[in-house]
Amino acid sequence: MPVSRTDRSSKPRAVTTRNTLLASFELVRAQTEKLALPLSAEDCALQSMPDASPVKWHLAHTTWFFETFVLAPHMPGYAAYDPAFRVLFNSYYETVGDKHPRPERGLISRPDLATVHEYRAHVDHAMRELLKHDVASDLAAVIELGVNHEQQHQELILTDVKHLFSRNPAKPAYQPRWPLLPVRPEPLRWHGYAGRLDWFGHRDRRFAFDNELPSHQAFVAPFELASRPVTHGEFAEFITDGGYDRPELWLSLGFDAVRTLGWRSPLYWEYRDDAWWTFTLHGMTEIDPHAPVCHISYFEADAYARWVGARLPTEFEWEMAARDVPPGGNDVATGALHPLPAMGQADASVPGQLYGDVWEWTSSSYAPYPGYRPAAGAIGEYNGKFMCNQYVLRGGSCVTPASHIRATYRNFFPPEARWQFSGLRLARDIR
Amino acid sequence: MPVSRTDRSSKPRAVTTRNTLLASFELVRAQTEKLALPLSAEDCALQSMPDASPVKWHLAHTTWFFETFVLAPHMPGYAAYDPAFRVLFNSYYETVGDKHPRPERGLISRPDLATVHEYRAHVDHAMRELLKHDVASDLAAVIELGVNHEQQHQELILTDVKHLFSRNPAKPAYQPRWPLLPVRPEPLRWHGYAGRLDWFGHRDRRFAFDNELPSHQAFVAPFELASRPVTHGEFAEFITDGGYDRPELWLSLGFDAVRTLGWRSPLYWEYRDDAWWTFTLHGMTEIDPHAPVCHISYFEADAYARWVGARLPTEFEWEMAARDVPPGGNDVATGALHPLPAMGQADASVPGQLYGDVWEWTSSSYAPYPGYRPAAGAIGEYNGKFMCNQYVLRGGSCVTPASHIRATYRNFFPPEARWQFSGLRLARDIR
Amino acid sequence: MPVSRTDRSSKPRAVTTRNTLLASFELVRAQTEKLALPLSAEDCALQSMPDASPVKWHLAHTTWFFETFVLAPHMPGYAAYDPAFRVLFNSYYETVGDKHPRPERGLISRPDLATVHEYRAHVDHAMRELLKHDVASDLAAVIELGVNHEQQHQELILTDVKHLFSRNPAKPAYQPRWPLLPVRPEPLRWHGYAGRLDWFGHRDRRFAFDNELPSHQAFVAPFELASRPVTHGEFAEFITDGGYDRPELWLSLGFDAVRTLGWRSPLYWEYRDDAWWTFTLHGMTEIDPHAPVCHISYFEADAYARWVGARLPTEFEWEMAARDVPPGGNDVATGALHPLPAMGQADASVPGQLYGDVWEWTSSSYAPYPGYRPAAGAIGEYNGKFMCNQYVLRGGSCVTPASHIRATYRNFFPPEARWQFSGLRLARDIR
Amino acid sequence: MPVSRTDRSSKPRAVTTRNTLLASFELVRAQTEKLALPLSAEDCALQSMPDASPVKWHLAHTTWFFETFVLAPHMPGYAAYDPAFRVLFNSYYETVGDKHPRPERGLISRPDLATVHEYRAHVDHAMRELLKHDVASDLAAVIELGVNHEQQHQELILTDVKHLFSRNPAKPAYQPRWPLLPVRPEPLRWHGYAGRLDWFGHRDRRFAFDNELPSHQAFVAPFELASRPVTHGEFAEFITDGGYDRPELWLSLGFDAVRTLGWRSPLYWEYRDDAWWTFTLHGMTEIDPHAPVCHISYFEADAYARWVGARLPTEFEWEMAARDVPPGGNDVATGALHPLPAMGQADASVPGQLYGDVWEWTSSSYAPYPGYRPAAGAIGEYNGKFMCNQYVLRGGSCVTPASHIRATYRNFFPPEARWQFSGLRLARDIR
């Protein structure tokens, strides 16, 4: 959940045209509302755990971003929809002032959902007014950031609703239709890479978050990367082999989590009638053994890799492999909203499913790139302050917007987090 | 929150007529829905703490009671509205089977509020069908119990919504209109009572919960009782005198609570602009110094009494004083939804405000009366199993239905509970 | 753990003679040190849970009592052994000033045990000097209180060491010798009592704690009391019958404790090789089915009684039965340090084992007697402030000093406490 | 707290001669006992927090290591001193079998200290017997590991006793004598380093832990490193400037810790009489403004660096700077047991105080080096399983044995740990 693009190259960055900006703004706002369409006011109001937020909060907070960082400082005469929202929908910007405590987001029945939609319309209207005129490149960059920020929350709307619905004994479906394709199982192959000193991080003029910068050198030793993520079926074998009972497979903190939290399988799995089932955005379903496993923690990913005698890739290894692979795959646009089995890909010379399906845990602790500097002001609070005790995930998932995925994108979560669509891909040394 | 009436007298109890039963059933159902009218679907879905429940849950659980204990066993061919509700809306009847965990009642966005209203209509319809014919006296007693049970939840709807709204920074009002009457402050007087061996508990043929039974003898020494409850203004003086900083005034567990929970005033009080304000069902308002103090724990009641050199009454003292006082006072029917100052009462020879305004903490631990036996079956789980580490409150409050109050009624809460309309009345020994 | 004797009779109490006082002081001091004899410096330094205290702390705190309440205020020129001890060994007297936090008593390696023994000698010496002269009756009463206070801590030394040793995987014995007598099992009989209004509480001129006062009237309905406490063997049947899995047998808070704390048997029990064993002050031993069960909570006592269709006695019922029974039984002087089977008693017309063996849980919440007033000053902090959420136990145990037991003595613990020698005796109504 | 040396070079490692081994064994055993000399049996038995262990446990656990990994498998006929110790003094080796829970190490009064000294003598005797004959190089490596392992626990003996004594209101001194030298304050200078691809990790034939291996390449960009650690006086300025109240200076988790744990200064600091004091192994003392600050968390180190516009070095930057600096400095051998001010060093061309004084937090997450493989068997449990949510510290401290420090040594603790002698040295980019 990174933020601010900070182009440190000496040359000025071309201003995104006003029309392009407006189009991407309109698109992202419409997409967010489309995601909320199947949900009732009550669905949107509840918070199922401190890590998750109510959908209503996501709808409001993404709007707050444009009001606080674009309209309030840059649009003369702009009247805030409701001054109280400045505190109520602030996520964690200490610089902006007070904020409503995160674990209490689920206590806010008012403003109701209809009011939040009015708030969105109010801000959308003002944004359209603003974008009738050219905007300075700095402001354009903030708007572009707001659009990318809202995409992040689109993904969270789906992961958070999934968690909420999973806690309901009726296991309701977000989208009953189940548009999954026929399975073509694919054997796992290994792709080798020579070691070298190389450049990593974002380098071109398109948007990136500040944590992808600056581009810098790092040395990578020779390695191999698996042709696809680990599957539900493979992970079930790990369980059958007593994986959750064998401390020697686990990081010490990981086995503590197993014991303390009672983990016996990935999140959302249930064993019924001699088979593993899992909760999806389409309701409960038997696991598809060929689909990439998801909703596992870093600890489970790491233990699985140790069990098969492999390891997680570093984020640099992953980036080196993904760099030349064209985007595309099972992202939110396919409507599957669940990882899909490997399909047999056009170009078998590169690993498949790098983009979409599941976020892939890497072994890299989330840390600043050498020379990293956060953006100035409140927007700079976005990424740097979270660079501790979290691990990097790469590649996007089945609920990520397509335009939000790229080879240098760094997602990050604490090692015990499981409610994201997080899986793993194996790596190993070449000696 | 007691339950089952168990008449142990040898003579059969007159059967409440079918028409009377139907009328009281219709009335209580309509009153409950009237209470929910000012609330949105979102207001009804949220749970602000484990002790409180969502209004939607109260609406459904009271309905579940009639479905589970009346319709399912006694109406041939009755089809449950939704079999899953048997678990979902079970409060704590272990005998009935599984129950949904109380702290997770706020995770249930579905069934939505509209569905719960349909559920109510479905059960109401069946109850009307059932009551087209005579019912056995046993069944009539269960229905009467269901009506009284629903009245208890009416009170909880108001206390729980008040707590929820208090956690919203906007401090919304449940009912904006503030129908409070002009103040006629009344000096505190003392009413004396001779000591004697007397009978306590419920004795006539009207409805009572099982914890009011059996009628039994107890000895009461001579005592005096205050003419009215302690007021907001009097309690503010206790605060000013450093009451919350003086361990010698408190029970040991009480001072632990003060320190651990950071209590500096009753629940809902805030100090602003040199004055005490409190949150009410009408929004934030400056405290009325003449109105009975409420939202205090047993610990605060006990400490206040020690500070003024008095004590809490026992439940027997309270009952002895209330026994001959006719019902009436500021109950939910007045619409005040907040305690009111003493009004100057018709009969100054007895204490005022015994009924309504605030539940009055007594010094009596909640325990079974000698010879107490819970009802058989699930209904008997109601009262007995809570008889530990709770204290008895008497007299009803400004949010209690009028017909739910009587001299023998025993309410009970743990000594740290504050979200009920709980206050105190002073007593002292005569030597 | 009550304290201050407060004689409210109008007539002055006869002054205990100086020699008697000195003798009882010398005796209690010597007995305490004898209890510590089998223990190493390390045994005396550790604290195994917040409820327990290190033996070293007990040795010092009982000494602190005499220094603080007798020597400092009443002996001219008395020099405190170490002024820091005033805080360090204060238990909970807020009025005396700061106190060291209870859960941190086990962090005090210095003063070491030798120093604490010097501290004891220093105070003993000064006390002997003081008692070379007559003392006023007020001061004599405080000294008598200190002697009784030290007896309470003698019992705690044994219960706390037992708990500490039970946490050591080697299960060391406090006293290896096992002086238990041959078993003469005794069938349970019932003793009936007529109901009546009667006087309860301490009435004569001997020492009593303030919570036994004042003598007052209460009404007791007809009841029966068992001839002996419930035994280990009887309790094992309750376990075999699934007692810990049947919520209908338990108070709601009790079953919460069962689930949360994982109770499957009384404290210290272990199931090995098809038999129940228990940890004693003599080490691990197979349970004696005829010996009174101990180390059970109020919740377990209450559930057991419900299981057999009986109930716990009230403290007044217990006192009525015990009033005319002469003291004596298996107290600390027998050296058994564990409850013993019923022996066949001299007078079969009264219940046996009322004194000694196990403290017997009553159904009475620990509350002030009508007209109760704590002593003035710090000493008055002893009892009153604990009168909440605790239950009364009667009769003393196998680790209580003989002279510390009497019919009116009220011990009290929270309903979940299990590390005392606490058991139960059944009662039932006569109708 | 790393372990197993794993030499992966193809050539066999020269066998340490038997005599050298014996000498280093004897030395380390004697040094450990010397550290325990000023401590009583009670000092050695207590545990002041779950992170710390009793000194008695350290004395026994280091002995357990030799018994379990050397004598039991390799000395024919060796009789364990007490078989129960195998479980009791196992730290966390799951492979060795059960282990006594870490937070309960302070509940073990028996075996007492004298017995643990006998246990040490028993094992020492057997080790001497064993070393009368040549041992295979594998076994020699395990013994060498045991010696290094015991050195780690020597440091922990001092940090854990310091913590224990700090919790005693009397603030006892471990060593009253205060052998500190006169102060020669030294201004902070910067040492520059060119960027390059270089080799890191242990490369020669001397002992190293497995986490220092294998030697591997990494790229380091140009940087500067401070000539000395940050001092107590400099850190006091950070406090004065409101450092603990300014969220923008902190990692998000760090500011959570500040709020939750109430941090207002480094551990052990107290503000008295207008000055900062700190607890040391010599008792309470006013802070020396010129001595390196210690007992700060990673969070505080990071926040301080941000406050002055610098950053923490990576572990590779630190190693690059330290590589050619000869060992020496204020280690445990000086007896200061507290960091000392910069002294003016022989060679001003390199940074000072890299070794000794305080462990220096680096910004590097504790992770395996590329190609890392833990040792086989139980010994391999030592390092790898802790490589999560910890940060690397370098350089040793004032309580580290001199022979235990080297340029490649990687110590590691969670970012909130403060009871070690942990400080920081600033770094910054060269652009």
Short mmCIF file of C-alpha atoms in Angstrom, two decimals, chain C residues 98-260:
data_model
loop_
_atom_site.label_atom_id
_atom_site.label_comp_id
_atom_site.label_asym_id
_atom_site.label_seq_id
_atom_site.Cartn_x
_atom_site.Cartn_y
_atom_site.Cartn_z
CA ASP C 98 3.01 3.47 48.70
CA LYS C 99 3.22 -0.26 48.32
CA HIS C 100 5.27 -2.53 46.12
CA PRO C 101 3.07 -4.09 43.40
CA ARG C 102 1.86 -7.52 44.40
CA PRO C 103 2.70 -9.31 41.12
CA GLU C 104 6.31 -8.12 41.51
CA ARG C 105 6.98 -9.62 44.91
CA GLY C 106 8.91 -12.34 43.15
CA LEU C 107 11.41 -9.87 41.69
CA ILE C 108 13.01 -9.07 45.03
CA SER C 109 16.20 -11.04 45.48
CA ARG C 110 17.47 -8.52 48.01
CA PRO C 111 17.00 -8.26 50.96
CA ASP C 112 17.97 -11.91 51.03
CA LEU C 113 16.49 -14.49 53.37
CA ALA C 114 19.21 -14.05 55.99
CA THR C 115 18.47 -10.34 56.15
CA VAL C 116 14.77 -10.99 56.54
CA HIS C 117 15.53 -13.27 59.46
CA GLU C 118 17.62 -10.47 60.98
CA TYR C 119 14.68 -8.15 60.45
CA ARG C 120 12.47 -10.61 62.31
CA ALA C 121 14.96 -10.82 65.17
CA HIS C 122 15.23 -7.03 65.34
CA VAL C 123 11.48 -6.64 65.67
CA ASP C 124 11.12 -9.58 68.04
CA HIS C 125 13.71 -8.03 70.29
CA ALA C 126 11.90 -4.70 70.34
CA MET C 127 8.57 -6.40 70.98
CA ARG C 128 10.03 -8.19 73.95
CA GLU C 129 11.31 -4.88 75.29
CA LEU C 130 7.92 -3.31 74.79
CA LEU C 131 6.17 -6.15 76.55
CA LYS C 132 8.37 -5.79 79.61
CA HIS C 133 5.86 -3.15 80.61
CA ASP C 134 2.11 -3.09 80.68
CA VAL C 135 0.46 -1.96 77.50
CA ALA C 136 -2.85 -0.19 77.07
CA SER C 137 -5.77 -2.33 76.03
CA ASP C 138 -5.93 -0.68 72.60
CA LEU C 139 -2.35 -1.59 71.92
CA ALA C 140 -2.84 -5.07 73.31
CA ALA C 141 -5.68 -5.49 70.85
CA VAL C 142 -3.42 -4.50 67.96
CA ILE C 143 -0.78 -6.99 69.08
CA GLU C 144 -3.40 -9.71 69.37
CA LEU C 145 -4.52 -8.78 65.88
CA GLY C 146 -0.91 -9.07 64.67
CA VAL C 147 -0.69 -12.55 66.12
CA ASN C 148 -3.86 -13.64 64.36
CA HIS C 149 -2.70 -11.94 61.20
CA GLU C 150 0.52 -13.93 61.30
CA GLN C 151 -1.48 -17.14 61.69
CA GLN C 152 -3.28 -16.34 58.45
CA HIS C 153 0.06 -15.97 56.72
CA GLN C 154 1.25 -19.28 58.18
CA GLU C 155 -1.51 -20.93 56.21
CA LEU C 156 -0.59 -18.97 53.10
CA ILE C 157 3.06 -20.01 53.42
CA LEU C 158 1.95 -23.60 52.99
CA THR C 159 -0.58 -23.01 50.22
CA ASP C 160 1.84 -20.79 48.30
CA VAL C 161 4.78 -23.17 48.60
CA LYS C 162 2.54 -26.00 47.50
CA HIS C 163 1.63 -24.05 44.38
CA LEU C 164 5.26 -23.17 43.67
CA PHE C 165 6.42 -26.74 44.04
CA SER C 166 3.59 -27.98 41.85
CA ARG C 167 4.99 -25.87 38.99
CA ASN C 168 8.38 -27.52 39.27
CA PRO C 169 8.58 -30.53 36.93
CA ALA C 170 10.45 -32.42 39.68
CA LYS C 171 7.42 -32.07 42.00
CA PRO C 172 9.52 -31.69 45.14
CA ALA C 173 8.05 -32.51 48.53
CA TYR C 174 7.84 -29.93 51.30
CA GLN C 175 7.88 -32.72 53.87
CA PRO C 176 8.76 -36.17 52.58
CA ARG C 177 7.36 -38.05 55.55
CA TRP C 178 3.75 -39.04 55.01
CA PRO C 179 2.16 -39.53 58.43
CA LEU C 180 -1.27 -40.51 57.26
CA LEU C 181 -3.52 -42.74 59.25
CA PRO C 182 -5.39 -45.86 58.22
CA VAL C 183 -8.74 -45.28 56.56
CA ARG C 184 -12.12 -45.88 58.16
CA PRO C 185 -14.58 -44.90 55.45
CA GLU C 186 -17.74 -43.38 56.78
CA PRO C 187 -21.09 -43.34 54.94
CA LEU C 188 -22.67 -39.98 54.42
CA ARG C 189 -25.53 -39.19 56.78
CA TRP C 190 -27.75 -36.11 57.06
CA HIS C 191 -28.29 -33.97 60.13
CA GLY C 192 -31.54 -32.01 60.27
CA TYR C 193 -32.06 -28.52 61.72
CA ALA C 194 -35.28 -26.71 62.45
CA GLY C 195 -35.74 -23.27 60.93
CA ARG C 196 -35.64 -20.24 63.20
CA LEU C 197 -34.71 -16.63 63.66
CA ASP C 198 -31.40 -16.71 65.42
CA TRP C 199 -28.32 -14.70 66.30
CA PHE C 200 -25.13 -15.04 64.28
CA GLY C 201 -21.62 -13.66 64.48
CA HIS C 202 -19.11 -13.39 67.25
CA ARG C 203 -20.47 -12.75 70.72
CA ASP C 204 -17.95 -13.47 73.43
CA ARG C 205 -14.84 -11.64 74.62
CA ARG C 206 -12.27 -13.66 72.84
CA PHE C 207 -10.55 -12.38 69.74
CA ALA C 208 -12.45 -12.12 66.49
CA PHE C 209 -11.97 -10.25 63.24
CA ASP C 210 -14.19 -7.28 62.49
CA ASN C 211 -16.03 -9.16 59.75
CA GLU C 212 -17.48 -11.53 62.35
CA LEU C 213 -19.21 -8.58 63.95
CA PRO C 214 -21.67 -7.37 64.99
CA SER C 215 -23.72 -10.19 66.29
CA HIS C 216 -27.06 -9.90 64.54
CA GLN C 217 -30.27 -11.75 63.76
CA ALA C 218 -31.02 -13.74 60.63
CA PHE C 219 -33.73 -16.20 59.67
CA VAL C 220 -32.78 -19.72 58.64
CA ALA C 221 -35.31 -22.10 57.08
CA PRO C 222 -35.28 -25.82 57.94
CA PHE C 223 -32.35 -27.66 56.35
CA GLU C 224 -30.15 -30.74 56.48
CA LEU C 225 -26.37 -30.83 56.48
CA ALA C 226 -24.10 -33.71 55.46
CA SER C 227 -22.18 -35.59 58.14
CA ARG C 228 -18.86 -35.08 56.33
CA PRO C 229 -17.34 -33.25 53.35
CA VAL C 230 -17.48 -34.63 49.80
CA THR C 231 -14.54 -36.95 49.15
CA HIS C 232 -11.93 -37.32 46.43
CA GLY C 233 -13.64 -40.52 45.33
CA GLU C 234 -17.06 -38.92 45.06
CA PHE C 235 -15.63 -36.06 43.07
CA ALA C 236 -13.89 -38.50 40.73
CA GLU C 237 -17.33 -39.95 39.93
CA PHE C 238 -18.52 -36.51 38.96
CA ILE C 239 -15.62 -36.30 36.51
CA THR C 240 -16.34 -39.76 35.14
CA ASP C 241 -19.95 -38.76 34.60
CA GLY C 242 -18.81 -35.92 32.33
CA GLY C 243 -19.27 -33.24 34.94
CA TYR C 244 -16.82 -30.85 33.29
CA ASP C 245 -18.62 -31.16 29.93
CA ARG C 246 -22.20 -30.47 31.03
CA PRO C 247 -23.06 -26.77 31.04
CA GLU C 248 -26.41 -27.38 32.72
CA LEU C 249 -24.58 -28.23 35.94
CA TRP C 250 -22.66 -24.99 36.11
CA LEU C 251 -23.05 -21.34 36.86
CA SER C 252 -22.53 -19.45 33.65
CA LEU C 253 -19.30 -17.84 34.88
CA GLY C 254 -18.21 -21.23 36.13
CA PHE C 255 -18.57 -22.89 32.77
CA ASP C 256 -16.73 -19.96 31.20
CA ALA C 257 -13.87 -20.73 33.61
CA VAL C 258 -13.98 -24.42 32.68
CA ARG C 259 -13.66 -23.55 29.02
CA THR C 260 -11.21 -20.69 29.29
#
